[in-house]
C-alpha cells in the first residue's frame, strides 16, 4: 500500500465531471474558553449525478461541514478559516452575500437537519412552499399553486390542498421533514445537501422518499451529499461513503468496499454497533470511551484513545490517507503494514 | 388472553389506555378560521404498559404516535376515552397531584431542540428538574447531576455549556439526563435515538435497558427503526391512521407478522448488506388523509390483499393467534371461533 496524497484518488477521475470540490475545509468556533475545531481539514469531491454518504459520530462536524459549504454558519463565533469550496470550479467561499443568495436554492440547496428551524412557525406551509417555488420560476399565482400541490403530493403528503393552509405545528414530525425536503428540491439544484432528511420518517415513507430523490437525481444528474446515521440508507442511496470522526474524514470509498472491507477501526466499530433484525437481542456492541473534546484534540490519531490497535505511532502523529483499494482511502497507521 | 392482560405481569398494569380518541379541528385561514372537519389523529385505541416493561409503538408518519405520547404526558386532553396510571385517571389532575404526575411520567421527545432552554447551561437544566421535584439539598443535586451526565455519556466539563454548543445527538442525551433526574416510573421516548449515530445509539439503548433493570421504570418507545424496537420492546403496537392494526409480544410479532400494513412496513426496512434482494411491498395508492379516512378497513385503499367487504366493514382488533391481536379481515376465519368471546373481552368499557 502506498501513501496517497490527500485527494489523489479523486483527482484521477475526469475533473470536468466534478461539480463540488471541497478542499481542506476548516471551520472553528472562537469562544472565550478556547477554539472548537468542529471541521478540521475536510476534503472530498462530488461528481455530477453522484451520491456521497457522510456518516459519523454525533457531533463530529457533519452538519457544520454542510453549513460551511452553504455559508449558513450559525451567527456569532463560527468562522471558516481555511479551505476552498469549488462549485463548478468557482470558489463559493469568495462570493459576496448577494451572489450567495442567488446560488443557494438554485445551484446548491440544503435540507436542514432540524425541520423546526427551516420552517417559519408564523407562516403556513403553503406560503413557504409557494415563496420557494416563486423565487425560482417567477410564475403566475395559479401555476405556483399547482406546483406547490404537486410538490407535496410527490413527498406523499395526503390531502395536499388542505395541508397547504396549515401551520407547521399542526403537522407531525415526519410531515414537516417532508415539507422541508419538498421546498429544497423544488429549486432543482445541481447539488443537494441532505442533512438526515429521513430520520423522522417511518420506513415505508422513507423508502418512497428515497426513491423520489433517486429518480430526481437520475433525471437531473443532481449530485447529493447525503448525511445520515443509517447504513441501510447508505447502502440504498449512495455510490460512495465518507466516515467522519472528530472533525475529519477518516475513511472514504465505494459503499460496497467500505462495508465489506472497513479499514479504519472507527468504521469497523461503527458497523459492529448496528442493531440487527435477526439474532440475539442481548447487549449491543459499543465503542468504549468518549470522543475527544474538539477544544483539546490529541496530536496523533483522534481515535487513538479509544482504538484497540493504537500504538506509539498513532499517539505521535495524525496518519495520512492511505489508499486501501480503488478510490478507497483510510487515515490509519495500520494501513502501512498491510 | 385479552388486550387488557397483554403485558400485565402482576396485578394492575402501570398504565392503561382505554378507548382513547383525539380529534383535532382542521381549520383554514387565520382571521376567519373555518373548520373544515376533524383530523382523527387517534381513534379508539387501547393498550397497557406494565411496570418495568417497554412498549414499542410503530407506524406510518402521521398515524398518531406523538399524539398518543402527548395524551399520556397529559399535555393534551383526550376527545374521548381515558388513561389510568396505577388505576387512577390522569386527566383532570391539578395542583400537587399534577406535579406529582409530571415527576412520575417523563419524556424525551423527537426533537431535543424544543425541550432544552437555550439560555440555561445544561447542568442547570438538569438541576432544575431535580429542584422541581424536591430532590435533597445543593450537594445532593450537584452529585446527582454529575451522576446523570456520566450515565448518558457526557463529560463533566460539558455541564457548563449551553445547548447550542452541542450537536443534535448530544442534546438528545442531555434531554434523557433531565428525564431521568426525578426517577420516573414511566418515560415516554418519542424517537429518542433516531438522531444518534449508531455507536451512541447502541450505548443509549444499553443504557436505557440498564436503567430499566435497576429502577423498574417502564418505557413507551416510539421509533421508526424496527431493529431498535426489536432490541428494546417487550410488547409492540403497530398503528395505521389513528388505529391499532397489530399488537403482540415483540418476539411473537417479529417472528410472524400478520397484518398487511405491518408486512409492508417490515419489507421496507433497508439493510446495510442487501445481499439477497428482499421483496419490497410497494404500497400502491396515495397516503389517505386522516381528515377523511377510508371507510371499512382504513388500509383497504393501499392493501394488496383487499377484498370486497374490506371497504365496507371495519375489521375489529382481535386475537387471531395466542397473544397476537390483528385487525384484518384476512383472519376472519382464524378468529371466528373465539370471536364472540373476544369481542367482549378485548374492548374494555
Ligand atoms: N455554537 C457553538 N459553539 C460551540 N461549539 C459548537 C457550536 N455549535 C456546534 N458546536 C460543536 O460543533 C461540533 C459539530 O457539530 P455538528 O452539528 O456539525 O455535528 P454533527 O456531526 O452534525 O452531529 P449530529 O450527528 O449529532 O447531528 C459539535 O461537537 C458541537 O458541540
Ligand atoms: N395541534 C394539531 N392541530 C391539528 N392537527 C394536528 C395537531 N397535532 C397533530 N395533528 C395531526 O394529527 C395527525 C397525527 O399526528 P402525530 O404527530 O401524532 O403523528 P406521528 O405518528 O407522531 O407522526 P410522525 O411519525 O411523523 O412523527 C397528523 O395528521 C397531524 O397533522
Ligand atoms: S382488512 Fe382487508 S384491506 Fe384491511 S388489511 Fe386486511 S385484507 Fe387488507
Ligand atoms: Mg448534524
Ligand atoms: Mg411523531
PDB file of C-alpha atoms in Angstrom, chain A residues 60-330:
ATOM      1  CA  UNK A  60     -18.179  15.098  14.661  1.00  0.00           C
ATOM      2  CA  UNK A  61     -18.965  18.071  12.409  1.00  0.00           C
ATOM      3  CA  UNK A  62     -21.164  16.696   9.625  1.00  0.00           C
ATOM      4  CA  UNK A  63     -23.782  19.428   9.815  1.00  0.00           C
ATOM      5  CA  UNK A  64     -21.135  22.107  10.187  1.00  0.00           C
ATOM      6  CA  UNK A  65     -19.325  20.840   7.111  1.00  0.00           C
ATOM      7  CA  UNK A  66     -22.601  21.193   5.233  1.00  0.00           C
ATOM      8  CA  UNK A  67     -23.385  24.607   6.691  1.00  0.00           C
ATOM      9  CA  UNK A  68     -19.870  25.811   5.857  1.00  0.00           C
ATOM     10  CA  UNK A  69     -20.396  24.805   2.225  1.00  0.00           C
ATOM     11  CA  UNK A  70     -23.734  26.621   2.171  1.00  0.00           C
ATOM     12  CA  UNK A  71     -22.207  29.577   4.013  1.00  0.00           C
ATOM     13  CA  UNK A  72     -25.003  29.341   6.541  1.00  0.00           C
ATOM     14  CA  UNK A  73     -22.900  29.121   9.690  1.00  0.00           C
ATOM     15  CA  UNK A  74     -24.640  29.941  12.959  1.00  0.00           C
ATOM     16  CA  UNK A  75     -24.216  33.637  13.687  1.00  0.00           C
ATOM     17  CA  UNK A  76     -21.544  34.671  16.139  1.00  0.00           C
ATOM     18  CA  UNK A  77     -18.436  32.734  16.906  1.00  0.00           C
ATOM     19  CA  UNK A  78     -18.191  30.346  13.919  1.00  0.00           C
ATOM     20  CA  UNK A  79     -15.802  31.086  11.039  1.00  0.00           C
ATOM     21  CA  UNK A  80     -14.488  29.140   8.103  1.00  0.00           C
ATOM     22  CA  UNK A  81     -10.798  29.980   8.353  1.00  0.00           C
ATOM     23  CA  UNK A  82      -9.312  27.832   5.650  1.00  0.00           C
ATOM     24  CA  UNK A  83     -10.112  25.830   2.547  1.00  0.00           C
ATOM     25  CA  UNK A  84     -11.883  26.038  -0.776  1.00  0.00           C
ATOM     26  CA  UNK A  85     -15.375  25.057  -1.839  1.00  0.00           C
ATOM     27  CA  UNK A  86     -15.330  24.854  -5.625  1.00  0.00           C
ATOM     28  CA  UNK A  87     -18.738  24.749  -7.237  1.00  0.00           C
ATOM     29  CA  UNK A  88     -18.224  24.154 -10.954  1.00  0.00           C
ATOM     30  CA  UNK A  89     -14.669  25.335 -10.422  1.00  0.00           C
ATOM     31  CA  UNK A  90     -15.536  28.595  -8.677  1.00  0.00           C
ATOM     32  CA  UNK A  91     -14.742  29.083  -5.027  1.00  0.00           C
ATOM     33  CA  UNK A  92     -18.019  29.980  -3.368  1.00  0.00           C
ATOM     34  CA  UNK A  93     -16.236  30.998  -0.190  1.00  0.00           C
ATOM     35  CA  UNK A  94     -15.176  34.081  -2.170  1.00  0.00           C
ATOM     36  CA  UNK A  95     -18.689  35.078  -3.226  1.00  0.00           C
ATOM     37  CA  UNK A  96     -20.468  38.129  -1.852  1.00  0.00           C
ATOM     38  CA  UNK A  97     -23.571  37.587   0.286  1.00  0.00           C
ATOM     39  CA  UNK A  98     -25.700  38.759  -2.647  1.00  0.00           C
ATOM     40  CA  UNK A  99     -24.105  36.302  -5.037  1.00  0.00           C
ATOM     41  CA  UNK A 100     -24.589  33.567  -2.434  1.00  0.00           C
ATOM     42  CA  UNK A 101     -28.295  34.279  -2.245  1.00  0.00           C
ATOM     43  CA  UNK A 102     -28.523  33.640  -5.975  1.00  0.00           C
ATOM     44  CA  UNK A 103     -26.526  30.437  -5.697  1.00  0.00           C
ATOM     45  CA  UNK A 104     -28.437  28.999  -2.758  1.00  0.00           C
ATOM     46  CA  UNK A 105     -31.642  27.259  -3.675  1.00  0.00           C
ATOM     47  CA  UNK A 106     -30.798  27.230  -7.401  1.00  0.00           C
ATOM     48  CA  UNK A 107     -27.305  25.791  -7.756  1.00  0.00           C
ATOM     49  CA  UNK A 108     -26.888  24.295  -4.312  1.00  0.00           C
ATOM     50  CA  UNK A 109     -29.600  23.559  -1.830  1.00  0.00           C
ATOM     51  CA  UNK A 110     -29.722  22.080   1.626  1.00  0.00           C
ATOM     52  CA  UNK A 111     -32.299  20.134   3.592  1.00  0.00           C
ATOM     53  CA  UNK A 112     -31.527  21.203   7.157  1.00  0.00           C
ATOM     54  CA  UNK A 113     -31.302  18.567   9.871  1.00  0.00           C
ATOM     55  CA  UNK A 114     -33.910  20.262  12.031  1.00  0.00           C
ATOM     56  CA  UNK A 115     -37.172  20.942  10.176  1.00  0.00           C
ATOM     57  CA  UNK A 116     -38.158  23.160  13.085  1.00  0.00           C
ATOM     58  CA  UNK A 117     -35.545  25.771  12.232  1.00  0.00           C
ATOM     59  CA  UNK A 118     -36.197  25.760   8.494  1.00  0.00           C
ATOM     60  CA  UNK A 119     -39.938  26.291   8.757  1.00  0.00           C
ATOM     61  CA  UNK A 120     -41.222  29.625   9.957  1.00  0.00           C
ATOM     62  CA  UNK A 121     -43.884  28.980  12.604  1.00  0.00           C
ATOM     63  CA  UNK A 122     -45.978  32.046  11.716  1.00  0.00           C
ATOM     64  CA  UNK A 123     -46.422  31.252   8.028  1.00  0.00           C
ATOM     65  CA  UNK A 124     -48.462  28.411   6.587  1.00  0.00           C
ATOM     66  CA  UNK A 125     -46.807  25.543   4.781  1.00  0.00           C
ATOM     67  CA  UNK A 126     -48.347  26.832   1.544  1.00  0.00           C
ATOM     68  CA  UNK A 127     -46.926  30.334   1.900  1.00  0.00           C
ATOM     69  CA  UNK A 128     -43.444  28.970   2.499  1.00  0.00           C
ATOM     70  CA  UNK A 129     -43.580  26.483  -0.337  1.00  0.00           C
ATOM     71  CA  UNK A 130     -45.045  28.994  -2.805  1.00  0.00           C
ATOM     72  CA  UNK A 131     -42.366  31.505  -1.891  1.00  0.00           C
ATOM     73  CA  UNK A 132     -39.634  28.961  -2.695  1.00  0.00           C
ATOM     74  CA  UNK A 133     -41.250  27.999  -5.984  1.00  0.00           C
ATOM     75  CA  UNK A 134     -41.883  31.610  -6.963  1.00  0.00           C
ATOM     76  CA  UNK A 135     -38.270  32.537  -6.352  1.00  0.00           C
ATOM     77  CA  UNK A 136     -37.258  30.007  -8.961  1.00  0.00           C
ATOM     78  CA  UNK A 137     -39.989  30.242 -11.573  1.00  0.00           C
ATOM     79  CA  UNK A 138     -41.405  33.765 -11.155  1.00  0.00           C
ATOM     80  CA  UNK A 139     -44.576  32.073 -12.378  1.00  0.00           C
ATOM     81  CA  UNK A 140     -48.187  33.120 -12.063  1.00  0.00           C
ATOM     82  CA  UNK A 141     -50.011  32.578  -8.813  1.00  0.00           C
ATOM     83  CA  UNK A 142     -52.080  29.773 -10.234  1.00  0.00           C
ATOM     84  CA  UNK A 143     -49.116  27.869 -11.659  1.00  0.00           C
ATOM     85  CA  UNK A 144     -47.152  28.321  -8.453  1.00  0.00           C
ATOM     86  CA  UNK A 145     -50.122  26.998  -6.519  1.00  0.00           C
ATOM     87  CA  UNK A 146     -50.429  23.986  -8.780  1.00  0.00           C
ATOM     88  CA  UNK A 147     -46.761  23.236  -8.416  1.00  0.00           C
ATOM     89  CA  UNK A 148     -46.925  23.563  -4.630  1.00  0.00           C
ATOM     90  CA  UNK A 149     -49.705  20.965  -4.520  1.00  0.00           C
ATOM     91  CA  UNK A 150     -47.712  18.680  -6.803  1.00  0.00           C
ATOM     92  CA  UNK A 151     -44.601  19.107  -4.663  1.00  0.00           C
ATOM     93  CA  UNK A 152     -46.452  17.969  -1.536  1.00  0.00           C
ATOM     94  CA  UNK A 153     -48.068  15.073  -3.351  1.00  0.00           C
ATOM     95  CA  UNK A 154     -44.653  13.931  -4.576  1.00  0.00           C
ATOM     96  CA  UNK A 155     -43.470  13.542  -0.983  1.00  0.00           C
ATOM     97  CA  UNK A 156     -46.585  11.514  -0.091  1.00  0.00           C
ATOM     98  CA  UNK A 157     -48.472  14.111   1.886  1.00  0.00           C
ATOM     99  CA  UNK A 158     -52.156  13.266   1.856  1.00  0.00           C
ATOM    100  CA  UNK A 159     -54.773  15.919   1.054  1.00  0.00           C
ATOM    101  CA  UNK A 160     -52.110  18.414  -0.102  1.00  0.00           C
ATOM    102  CA  UNK A 161     -54.591  21.169  -0.928  1.00  0.00           C
ATOM    103  CA  UNK A 162     -55.792  21.272   2.655  1.00  0.00           C
ATOM    104  CA  UNK A 163     -52.328  20.825   4.130  1.00  0.00           C
ATOM    105  CA  UNK A 164     -51.099  23.980   2.383  1.00  0.00           C
ATOM    106  CA  UNK A 165     -53.273  26.037   4.700  1.00  0.00           C
ATOM    107  CA  UNK A 166     -51.796  24.519   7.865  1.00  0.00           C
ATOM    108  CA  UNK A 167     -49.098  25.840  10.143  1.00  0.00           C
ATOM    109  CA  UNK A 168     -46.004  23.788  10.957  1.00  0.00           C
ATOM    110  CA  UNK A 169     -47.176  22.948  14.489  1.00  0.00           C
ATOM    111  CA  UNK A 170     -50.269  21.278  13.095  1.00  0.00           C
ATOM    112  CA  UNK A 171     -48.235  18.670  11.252  1.00  0.00           C
ATOM    113  CA  UNK A 172     -46.462  15.577  12.508  1.00  0.00           C
ATOM    114  CA  UNK A 173     -42.652  15.427  12.694  1.00  0.00           C
ATOM    115  CA  UNK A 174     -42.343  13.358   9.551  1.00  0.00           C
ATOM    116  CA  UNK A 175     -44.685  15.628   7.603  1.00  0.00           C
ATOM    117  CA  UNK A 176     -42.615  18.686   8.459  1.00  0.00           C
ATOM    118  CA  UNK A 177     -39.491  16.885   7.390  1.00  0.00           C
ATOM    119  CA  UNK A 178     -41.042  16.048   4.034  1.00  0.00           C
ATOM    120  CA  UNK A 179     -42.250  19.628   3.546  1.00  0.00           C
ATOM    121  CA  UNK A 180     -38.707  20.872   4.104  1.00  0.00           C
ATOM    122  CA  UNK A 181     -37.489  18.307   1.588  1.00  0.00           C
ATOM    123  CA  UNK A 182     -40.133  19.390  -0.923  1.00  0.00           C
ATOM    124  CA  UNK A 183     -39.020  23.022  -0.588  1.00  0.00           C
ATOM    125  CA  UNK A 184     -35.344  22.196  -1.086  1.00  0.00           C
ATOM    126  CA  UNK A 185     -35.795  20.070  -4.175  1.00  0.00           C
ATOM    127  CA  UNK A 186     -38.352  22.408  -5.735  1.00  0.00           C
ATOM    128  CA  UNK A 187     -35.431  24.579  -6.918  1.00  0.00           C
ATOM    129  CA  UNK A 188     -33.885  21.679  -8.905  1.00  0.00           C
ATOM    130  CA  UNK A 189     -30.367  22.425  -7.668  1.00  0.00           C
ATOM    131  CA  UNK A 190     -27.197  20.929  -9.158  1.00  0.00           C
ATOM    132  CA  UNK A 191     -26.008  19.963  -5.708  1.00  0.00           C
ATOM    133  CA  UNK A 192     -28.264  18.924  -2.873  1.00  0.00           C
ATOM    134  CA  UNK A 193     -27.018  18.580   0.665  1.00  0.00           C
ATOM    135  CA  UNK A 194     -29.461  16.458   2.621  1.00  0.00           C
ATOM    136  CA  UNK A 195     -28.771  16.510   6.362  1.00  0.00           C
ATOM    137  CA  UNK A 196     -30.544  13.478   7.821  1.00  0.00           C
ATOM    138  CA  UNK A 197     -33.632  14.035   5.680  1.00  0.00           C
ATOM    139  CA  UNK A 198     -35.371  10.819   6.697  1.00  0.00           C
ATOM    140  CA  UNK A 199     -34.703  10.401  10.416  1.00  0.00           C
ATOM    141  CA  UNK A 200     -38.300  11.303  11.313  1.00  0.00           C
ATOM    142  CA  UNK A 201     -39.873   9.099   8.657  1.00  0.00           C
ATOM    143  CA  UNK A 202     -41.192   5.593   9.029  1.00  0.00           C
ATOM    144  CA  UNK A 203     -39.564   3.052   6.762  1.00  0.00           C
ATOM    145  CA  UNK A 204     -42.315   2.827   4.131  1.00  0.00           C
ATOM    146  CA  UNK A 205     -42.468   6.591   3.646  1.00  0.00           C
ATOM    147  CA  UNK A 206     -38.690   6.723   3.835  1.00  0.00           C
ATOM    148  CA  UNK A 207     -38.390   4.206   1.031  1.00  0.00           C
ATOM    149  CA  UNK A 208     -40.779   6.156  -1.199  1.00  0.00           C
ATOM    150  CA  UNK A 209     -38.997   9.407  -0.386  1.00  0.00           C
ATOM    151  CA  UNK A 210     -35.607   7.891  -1.192  1.00  0.00           C
ATOM    152  CA  UNK A 211     -36.970   6.540  -4.468  1.00  0.00           C
ATOM    153  CA  UNK A 212     -38.231  10.017  -5.307  1.00  0.00           C
ATOM    154  CA  UNK A 213     -34.850  11.576  -4.545  1.00  0.00           C
ATOM    155  CA  UNK A 214     -33.116   8.910  -6.592  1.00  0.00           C
ATOM    156  CA  UNK A 215     -35.451   9.476  -9.531  1.00  0.00           C
ATOM    157  CA  UNK A 216     -34.993  13.244  -9.420  1.00  0.00           C
ATOM    158  CA  UNK A 217     -31.279  12.783  -9.084  1.00  0.00           C
ATOM    159  CA  UNK A 218     -31.096  10.491 -12.106  1.00  0.00           C
ATOM    160  CA  UNK A 219     -33.284  12.791 -14.193  1.00  0.00           C
ATOM    161  CA  UNK A 220     -31.370  15.965 -13.436  1.00  0.00           C
ATOM    162  CA  UNK A 221     -27.953  14.433 -12.701  1.00  0.00           C
ATOM    163  CA  UNK A 222     -28.103  16.243  -9.397  1.00  0.00           C
ATOM    164  CA  UNK A 223     -25.238  15.452  -7.028  1.00  0.00           C
ATOM    165  CA  UNK A 224     -26.183  14.688  -3.424  1.00  0.00           C
ATOM    166  CA  UNK A 225     -24.218  14.850  -0.205  1.00  0.00           C
ATOM    167  CA  UNK A 226     -26.328  12.605   1.996  1.00  0.00           C
ATOM    168  CA  UNK A 227     -25.730  12.910   5.737  1.00  0.00           C
ATOM    169  CA  UNK A 228     -27.225  10.019   7.681  1.00  0.00           C
ATOM    170  CA  UNK A 229     -26.710   7.609  10.547  1.00  0.00           C
ATOM    171  CA  UNK A 230     -28.453   4.774   8.780  1.00  0.00           C
ATOM    172  CA  UNK A 231     -26.227   2.269   6.998  1.00  0.00           C
ATOM    173  CA  UNK A 232     -29.266   0.779   5.279  1.00  0.00           C
ATOM    174  CA  UNK A 233     -29.958   4.175   3.736  1.00  0.00           C
ATOM    175  CA  UNK A 234     -26.326   4.490   2.678  1.00  0.00           C
ATOM    176  CA  UNK A 235     -26.460   1.085   1.002  1.00  0.00           C
ATOM    177  CA  UNK A 236     -29.627   2.035  -0.808  1.00  0.00           C
ATOM    178  CA  UNK A 237     -28.802   5.581  -1.896  1.00  0.00           C
ATOM    179  CA  UNK A 238     -25.097   6.181  -2.078  1.00  0.00           C
ATOM    180  CA  UNK A 239     -22.320   5.417  -4.519  1.00  0.00           C
ATOM    181  CA  UNK A 240     -19.553   6.304  -2.103  1.00  0.00           C
ATOM    182  CA  UNK A 241     -19.470   6.876   1.632  1.00  0.00           C
ATOM    183  CA  UNK A 242     -17.245   9.047   3.814  1.00  0.00           C
ATOM    184  CA  UNK A 243     -16.855   8.302   7.521  1.00  0.00           C
ATOM    185  CA  UNK A 244     -16.147  11.251   9.759  1.00  0.00           C
ATOM    186  CA  UNK A 245     -14.658  11.328  13.246  1.00  0.00           C
ATOM    187  CA  UNK A 246     -13.831  14.403  15.366  1.00  0.00           C
ATOM    188  CA  UNK A 247     -13.753  16.956  12.561  1.00  0.00           C
ATOM    189  CA  UNK A 248     -12.090  14.825   9.879  1.00  0.00           C
ATOM    190  CA  UNK A 249     -12.969  12.278   7.244  1.00  0.00           C
ATOM    191  CA  UNK A 250     -11.180   9.119   8.346  1.00  0.00           C
ATOM    192  CA  UNK A 251     -12.305   6.736   5.623  1.00  0.00           C
ATOM    193  CA  UNK A 252     -13.847   7.177   2.198  1.00  0.00           C
ATOM    194  CA  UNK A 253     -14.661   4.787  -0.582  1.00  0.00           C
ATOM    195  CA  UNK A 254     -17.279   2.990  -2.650  1.00  0.00           C
ATOM    196  CA  UNK A 255     -20.110   1.780  -0.403  1.00  0.00           C
ATOM    197  CA  UNK A 256     -19.604  -1.950  -1.041  1.00  0.00           C
ATOM    198  CA  UNK A 257     -15.893  -1.740  -0.364  1.00  0.00           C
ATOM    199  CA  UNK A 258     -16.261   0.232   2.833  1.00  0.00           C
ATOM    200  CA  UNK A 259     -18.936  -2.139   4.172  1.00  0.00           C
ATOM    201  CA  UNK A 260     -17.158  -5.318   3.084  1.00  0.00           C
ATOM    202  CA  UNK A 261     -13.690  -4.169   3.997  1.00  0.00           C
ATOM    203  CA  UNK A 262     -13.924  -1.403   6.588  1.00  0.00           C
ATOM    204  CA  UNK A 263     -10.332  -0.332   7.115  1.00  0.00           C
ATOM    205  CA  UNK A 264     -10.430   2.325   9.800  1.00  0.00           C
ATOM    206  CA  UNK A 265     -11.029   0.874  13.283  1.00  0.00           C
ATOM    207  CA  UNK A 266     -13.704   3.504  13.876  1.00  0.00           C
ATOM    208  CA  UNK A 267     -15.608   2.398  10.783  1.00  0.00           C
ATOM    209  CA  UNK A 268     -15.301  -1.214  11.925  1.00  0.00           C
ATOM    210  CA  UNK A 269     -16.660  -0.367  15.356  1.00  0.00           C
ATOM    211  CA  UNK A 270     -19.483   1.684  13.892  1.00  0.00           C
ATOM    212  CA  UNK A 271     -20.620  -1.155  11.658  1.00  0.00           C
ATOM    213  CA  UNK A 272     -20.467  -3.583  14.570  1.00  0.00           C
ATOM    214  CA  UNK A 273     -22.802  -1.368  16.631  1.00  0.00           C
ATOM    215  CA  UNK A 274     -25.759  -1.554  14.239  1.00  0.00           C
ATOM    216  CA  UNK A 275     -28.772  -3.282  15.825  1.00  0.00           C
ATOM    217  CA  UNK A 276     -29.925  -6.220  13.719  1.00  0.00           C
ATOM    218  CA  UNK A 277     -33.283  -7.545  12.592  1.00  0.00           C
ATOM    219  CA  UNK A 278     -32.199 -11.128  13.354  1.00  0.00           C
ATOM    220  CA  UNK A 279     -30.200 -12.916  16.005  1.00  0.00           C
ATOM    221  CA  UNK A 280     -29.695 -12.069  19.638  1.00  0.00           C
ATOM    222  CA  UNK A 281     -31.232  -9.032  21.279  1.00  0.00           C
ATOM    223  CA  UNK A 282     -28.693  -9.063  24.062  1.00  0.00           C
ATOM    224  CA  UNK A 283     -26.408  -6.110  24.707  1.00  0.00           C
ATOM    225  CA  UNK A 284     -25.293  -4.225  21.648  1.00  0.00           C
ATOM    226  CA  UNK A 285     -21.655  -3.718  20.829  1.00  0.00           C
ATOM    227  CA  UNK A 286     -20.470  -0.213  21.736  1.00  0.00           C
ATOM    228  CA  UNK A 287     -17.235   1.714  21.479  1.00  0.00           C
ATOM    229  CA  UNK A 288     -15.621   2.275  24.870  1.00  0.00           C
ATOM    230  CA  UNK A 289     -14.805   5.811  25.965  1.00  0.00           C
ATOM    231  CA  UNK A 290     -15.784   9.231  24.716  1.00  0.00           C
ATOM    232  CA  UNK A 291     -14.837  11.178  21.621  1.00  0.00           C
ATOM    233  CA  UNK A 292     -12.158  13.814  22.289  1.00  0.00           C
ATOM    234  CA  UNK A 293     -13.071  17.388  23.115  1.00  0.00           C
ATOM    235  CA  UNK A 294     -12.893  19.444  19.932  1.00  0.00           C
ATOM    236  CA  UNK A 295     -11.239  22.135  22.019  1.00  0.00           C
ATOM    237  CA  UNK A 296      -8.385  19.900  23.033  1.00  0.00           C
ATOM    238  CA  UNK A 297      -7.664  17.435  20.258  1.00  0.00           C
ATOM    239  CA  UNK A 298      -4.882  14.872  20.572  1.00  0.00           C
ATOM    240  CA  UNK A 299      -1.866  15.454  18.315  1.00  0.00           C
ATOM    241  CA  UNK A 300      -1.986  11.928  16.945  1.00  0.00           C
ATOM    242  CA  UNK A 301      -4.877   9.939  15.552  1.00  0.00           C
ATOM    243  CA  UNK A 302      -8.061  11.289  17.079  1.00  0.00           C
ATOM    244  CA  UNK A 303      -9.450   7.812  17.564  1.00  0.00           C
ATOM    245  CA  UNK A 304      -6.303   6.510  19.295  1.00  0.00           C
ATOM    246  CA  UNK A 305      -7.604   6.919  22.878  1.00  0.00           C
ATOM    247  CA  UNK A 306     -10.451   4.507  22.025  1.00  0.00           C
ATOM    248  CA  UNK A 307      -8.757   2.326  19.463  1.00  0.00           C
ATOM    249  CA  UNK A 308      -7.918  -1.286  20.351  1.00  0.00           C
ATOM    250  CA  UNK A 309      -4.918  -1.262  17.981  1.00  0.00           C
ATOM    251  CA  UNK A 310      -3.357   2.070  18.947  1.00  0.00           C
ATOM    252  CA  UNK A 311       0.436   2.113  19.355  1.00  0.00           C
ATOM    253  CA  UNK A 312       3.188   4.735  19.716  1.00  0.00           C
ATOM    254  CA  UNK A 313       2.954   5.848  16.109  1.00  0.00           C
ATOM    255  CA  UNK A 314      -0.761   6.538  16.471  1.00  0.00           C
ATOM    256  CA  UNK A 315      -0.226   8.733  19.512  1.00  0.00           C
ATOM    257  CA  UNK A 316       2.671  10.633  17.937  1.00  0.00           C
ATOM    258  CA  UNK A 317       1.230  11.896  14.651  1.00  0.00           C
ATOM    259  CA  UNK A 318      -2.014  12.094  12.667  1.00  0.00           C
ATOM    260  CA  UNK A 319      -1.928   9.402   9.979  1.00  0.00           C
ATOM    261  CA  UNK A 320      -2.020  10.354   6.295  1.00  0.00           C
ATOM    262  CA  UNK A 321      -4.662   8.978   3.921  1.00  0.00           C
ATOM    263  CA  UNK A 322      -3.565   5.550   2.770  1.00  0.00           C
ATOM    264  CA  UNK A 323      -5.020   4.002  -0.337  1.00  0.00           C
ATOM    265  CA  UNK A 324      -6.621   0.678   0.533  1.00  0.00           C
ATOM    266  CA  UNK A 325      -8.403  -0.003  -2.743  1.00  0.00           C
ATOM    267  CA  UNK A 326      -9.766   1.687  -5.826  1.00  0.00           C
ATOM    268  CA  UNK A 327     -10.951   5.114  -4.676  1.00  0.00           C
ATOM    269  CA  UNK A 328     -10.852   3.777  -1.125  1.00  0.00           C
ATOM    270  CA  UNK A 329      -8.734   5.585   1.455  1.00  0.00           C
ATOM    271  CA  UNK A 330      -8.321   5.327   5.217  1.00  0.00           C
TER     272      UNK A 330
END
